[in-house]
CSV table of C-alpha atoms in Angstrom, one decimal:
chain,number,residue,atom,x,y,z
A,1,MET,CA,120.5,102.5,92.9
A,2,ILE,CA,117.3,104.3,93.9
A,3,VAL,CA,114.7,102.3,95.9
A,4,TRP,CA,111.2,103.7,95.8
A,5,PHE,CA,109.0,103.5,98.9
A,6,LYS,CA,111.1,100.8,100.6
A,7,HIS,CA,113.7,101.1,103.3
A,8,LEU,CA,117.4,100.4,102.5
A,9,PRO,CA,118.8,97.3,104.2
A,10,GLU,CA,120.2,97.9,107.6
A,11,ILE,CA,123.9,98.3,107.9
A,12,SER,CA,126.1,97.7,110.9
A,13,MET,CA,127.5,100.8,112.4
A,14,ASP,CA,130.0,100.7,115.3
A,15,THR,CA,128.4,102.8,118.0
A,16,ALA,CA,131.8,103.4,119.6
A,17,GLU,CA,132.8,105.2,116.4
A,18,TRP,CA,129.5,106.6,115.1
A,19,LYS,CA,127.5,109.0,117.3
A,20,PRO,CA,124.0,110.2,116.6
A,21,VAL,CA,123.9,113.6,114.9
A,22,ILE,CA,121.3,114.7,117.4
A,23,THR,CA,123.2,113.9,120.6
A,24,ASN,CA,120.6,115.1,123.1
A,25,SER,CA,118.1,112.3,123.6
A,26,TRP,CA,115.2,114.7,124.5
A,27,PHE,CA,115.8,116.8,121.4
A,28,ARG,CA,116.0,113.6,119.3
A,29,THR,CA,112.7,112.4,120.7
A,30,HIS,CA,111.0,115.8,120.1
A,31,PHE,CA,112.8,116.8,116.9
A,32,MET,CA,109.6,116.5,114.8
A,33,LYS,CA,107.7,118.7,117.1
A,34,PHE,CA,110.2,121.5,116.4
A,35,VAL,CA,109.8,120.7,112.6
A,36,TYR,CA,106.0,120.9,112.9
A,37,THR,CA,106.2,124.2,114.8
A,38,LEU,CA,108.4,125.7,112.1
A,39,GLN,CA,106.0,124.4,109.4
A,40,VAL,CA,103.0,126.0,111.2
A,41,LEU,CA,104.9,129.3,111.3
A,42,PHE,CA,105.5,129.1,107.6
A,43,LEU,CA,101.9,128.2,107.0
A,44,LEU,CA,100.8,131.2,109.1
A,45,SER,CA,103.0,133.4,107.0
A,46,SER,CA,100.9,132.6,104.0
A,47,TYR,CA,98.6,135.4,105.2
A,48,PHE,CA,101.1,137.8,103.7
A,49,LEU,CA,101.0,136.1,100.3
A,50,SER,CA,97.9,137.7,98.7
A,51,LEU,CA,97.8,135.4,95.7
A,52,SER,CA,95.4,135.6,92.8
A,53,ILE,CA,96.5,132.3,91.2
A,54,PRO,CA,93.9,129.6,90.7
A,55,THR,CA,94.1,126.7,93.2
A,56,VAL,CA,94.6,124.1,90.5
A,57,TYR,CA,97.8,125.9,89.4
A,58,LEU,CA,99.0,126.3,93.0
A,59,VAL,CA,98.6,122.5,93.5
A,60,LEU,CA,100.5,121.8,90.3
A,61,ILE,CA,103.3,124.2,91.3
A,62,ALA,CA,103.5,122.6,94.8
A,63,ILE,CA,103.8,119.1,93.3
A,64,SER,CA,106.5,120.3,90.9
A,65,VAL,CA,108.4,122.1,93.7
A,66,PHE,CA,108.3,119.0,95.8
A,67,ILE,CA,109.6,116.8,92.9
A,68,VAL,CA,112.4,119.3,92.1
A,69,HIS,CA,113.3,119.5,95.8
A,70,GLU,CA,113.8,115.7,96.0
A,71,ILE,CA,115.7,115.6,92.7
A,72,ILE,CA,118.1,118.2,94.0
A,73,HIS,CA,118.7,116.0,97.1
A,74,ILE,CA,119.3,113.0,94.9
A,75,LEU,CA,121.7,114.8,92.6
A,76,VAL,CA,123.9,115.8,95.6
A,77,VAL,CA,124.4,112.1,96.6
A,78,TYR,CA,124.1,110.5,93.2
A,79,LYS,CA,126.8,107.9,92.7
A,80,LYS,CA,127.8,108.1,96.4
A,81,GLY,CA,125.5,105.3,97.6
A,82,ASP,CA,122.1,103.7,97.4
A,83,ILE,CA,119.1,106.1,97.9
A,84,SER,CA,115.7,105.3,99.2
A,85,LEU,CA,112.6,107.5,99.1
A,86,THR,CA,110.1,106.4,101.7
A,87,PHE,CA,107.3,108.1,103.6
A,88,SER,CA,105.7,108.1,107.0
A,89,GLN,CA,102.4,109.9,107.8
A,90,PHE,CA,102.5,112.7,105.3
A,91,PHE,CA,106.3,113.2,105.3
A,92,PHE,CA,108.6,111.8,102.6
A,93,TRP,CA,112.1,110.9,103.6
A,94,LEU,CA,115.2,110.4,101.5
A,95,HIS,CA,117.7,108.0,103.0
A,96,THR,CA,121.1,107.0,101.7
A,97,ASN,CA,123.7,104.5,102.9
A,98,ALA,CA,126.5,106.8,101.6
A,99,THR,CA,129.1,108.1,103.9
A,100,LEU,CA,129.2,111.8,103.2
A,101,SER,CA,131.7,114.5,104.3
A,102,LYS,CA,130.5,117.4,106.4
A,103,SER,CA,130.4,119.8,103.4
A,104,ARG,CA,128.6,117.3,101.1
A,105,PHE,CA,126.0,116.4,103.7
A,106,TRP,CA,125.5,120.1,104.5
A,107,TRP,CA,124.9,120.7,100.7
A,108,PHE,CA,122.6,117.7,100.6
A,109,MET,CA,120.5,119.3,103.3
A,110,THR,CA,120.7,122.9,102.3
A,111,LEU,CA,120.9,123.1,98.5
A,112,PRO,CA,117.1,122.6,98.0
A,113,PHE,CA,116.4,125.4,100.4
A,114,ILE,CA,118.8,127.7,98.7
A,115,LEU,CA,117.6,127.0,95.2
A,116,LEU,CA,113.9,126.8,95.9
A,117,THR,CA,113.3,129.2,98.8
A,118,ALA,CA,116.1,131.8,99.0
A,119,LEU,CA,116.6,132.2,95.2
A,120,PRO,CA,112.9,132.6,94.3
A,121,LEU,CA,112.4,135.0,97.2
A,122,ILE,CA,115.3,137.2,95.9
A,123,VAL,CA,114.1,136.9,92.3
A,124,SER,CA,110.6,137.9,93.3
A,125,PHE,CA,111.9,141.4,94.0
A,126,PHE,CA,113.0,141.8,90.4
A,127,VAL,CA,110.1,140.3,88.4
A,128,PRO,CA,106.9,142.0,87.3
A,129,SER,CA,104.1,141.8,89.9
A,130,ASP,CA,102.1,139.2,87.9
A,131,LEU,CA,105.0,136.7,88.3
A,132,ARG,CA,105.9,137.8,91.8
A,133,GLY,CA,103.1,135.7,93.4
A,134,ILE,CA,104.4,132.5,91.7
A,135,PHE,CA,108.0,133.0,92.9
A,136,LEU,CA,106.7,133.8,96.4
A,137,PHE,CA,104.5,130.7,96.4
A,138,ILE,CA,107.4,128.5,95.3
A,139,SER,CA,109.6,130.0,98.0
A,140,TRP,CA,106.9,129.7,100.7
A,141,PHE,CA,105.9,126.1,99.8
A,142,ASN,CA,109.5,124.9,99.7
A,143,ALA,CA,110.2,126.5,103.1
A,144,ILE,CA,107.5,124.3,104.5
A,145,VAL,CA,109.0,121.2,102.8
A,146,SER,CA,112.5,122.2,104.0
A,147,ALA,CA,111.7,122.6,107.7
A,148,SER,CA,113.4,119.4,108.7
A,149,ASP,CA,116.4,120.2,106.4
A,150,LEU,CA,116.8,123.6,108.0
A,151,PHE,CA,117.2,122.1,111.5
A,152,ASN,CA,119.6,119.4,110.1
A,153,SER,CA,121.7,122.0,108.3
A,154,VAL,CA,122.3,123.9,111.6
A,155,LEU,CA,123.2,120.6,113.4
A,156,ILE,CA,125.6,119.7,110.6
A,157,ALA,CA,127.3,123.1,110.7
A,158,LEU,CA,127.9,122.7,114.4
A,159,LYS,CA,129.8,119.5,114.0
A,160,LEU,CA,133.6,119.5,113.9
A,161,ARG,CA,135.6,119.8,110.7
A,162,GLY,CA,136.4,116.4,109.3
A,163,SER,CA,133.1,114.9,110.4
A,164,GLU,CA,131.5,112.2,108.2
A,165,PHE,CA,127.8,111.4,108.2
A,166,CYS,CA,125.9,108.2,107.5
A,167,ARG,CA,122.4,107.1,108.4
A,168,GLY,CA,121.7,109.7,111.2
A,169,GLY,CA,125.2,109.2,112.7
A,170,TYR,CA,128.5,111.0,112.4
A,171,ARG,CA,132.1,110.4,113.2
A,172,VAL,CA,135.1,112.6,113.2
A,173,GLN,CA,137.9,111.5,111.0
A,174,PRO,CA,141.4,112.4,112.2
A,175,THR,CA,143.0,115.1,110.0
A,176,LYS,CA,145.6,113.9,107.5
A,177,ARG,CA,149.0,115.6,107.8
A,178,ALA,CA,150.4,117.5,104.9
A,179,ARG,CA,153.6,116.1,103.5
């Protein structure tokens, strides 16, 4: 089930078993400041994008990139649990109550960046110059949208093998012995 612009009901998580993904309380408190800094750096990099595309088209492309970005997130966790798309200030947040393996959660956080930033950037080297600007804009805009996902991808990669993630927390499952 997808819930639009409402939070999912709270679930009880045993704090002895589930630890916060961001274990350092100072970093957890200041996490968004790091995200904002990364976004500003991406915004400043637009200086190198000499685009001759009309603004109305750029706005339509940006809206489309954002929608596709969120759809990619949803497809990764589809049928694993309920999903909620909410917002605060000017950020949209996708929450799920699904318990995801380390690899699935990493894909959840990273796949939109790979498909909408890395891939268009690579493709931009092989397309005619009149299309290059569009691919660079898609890559640039999604990098801004993905700033939080990038930090989370690194944090997920640092967790132990066998970790499971749910609602900002993680736990390490004991490995199963082969028979």
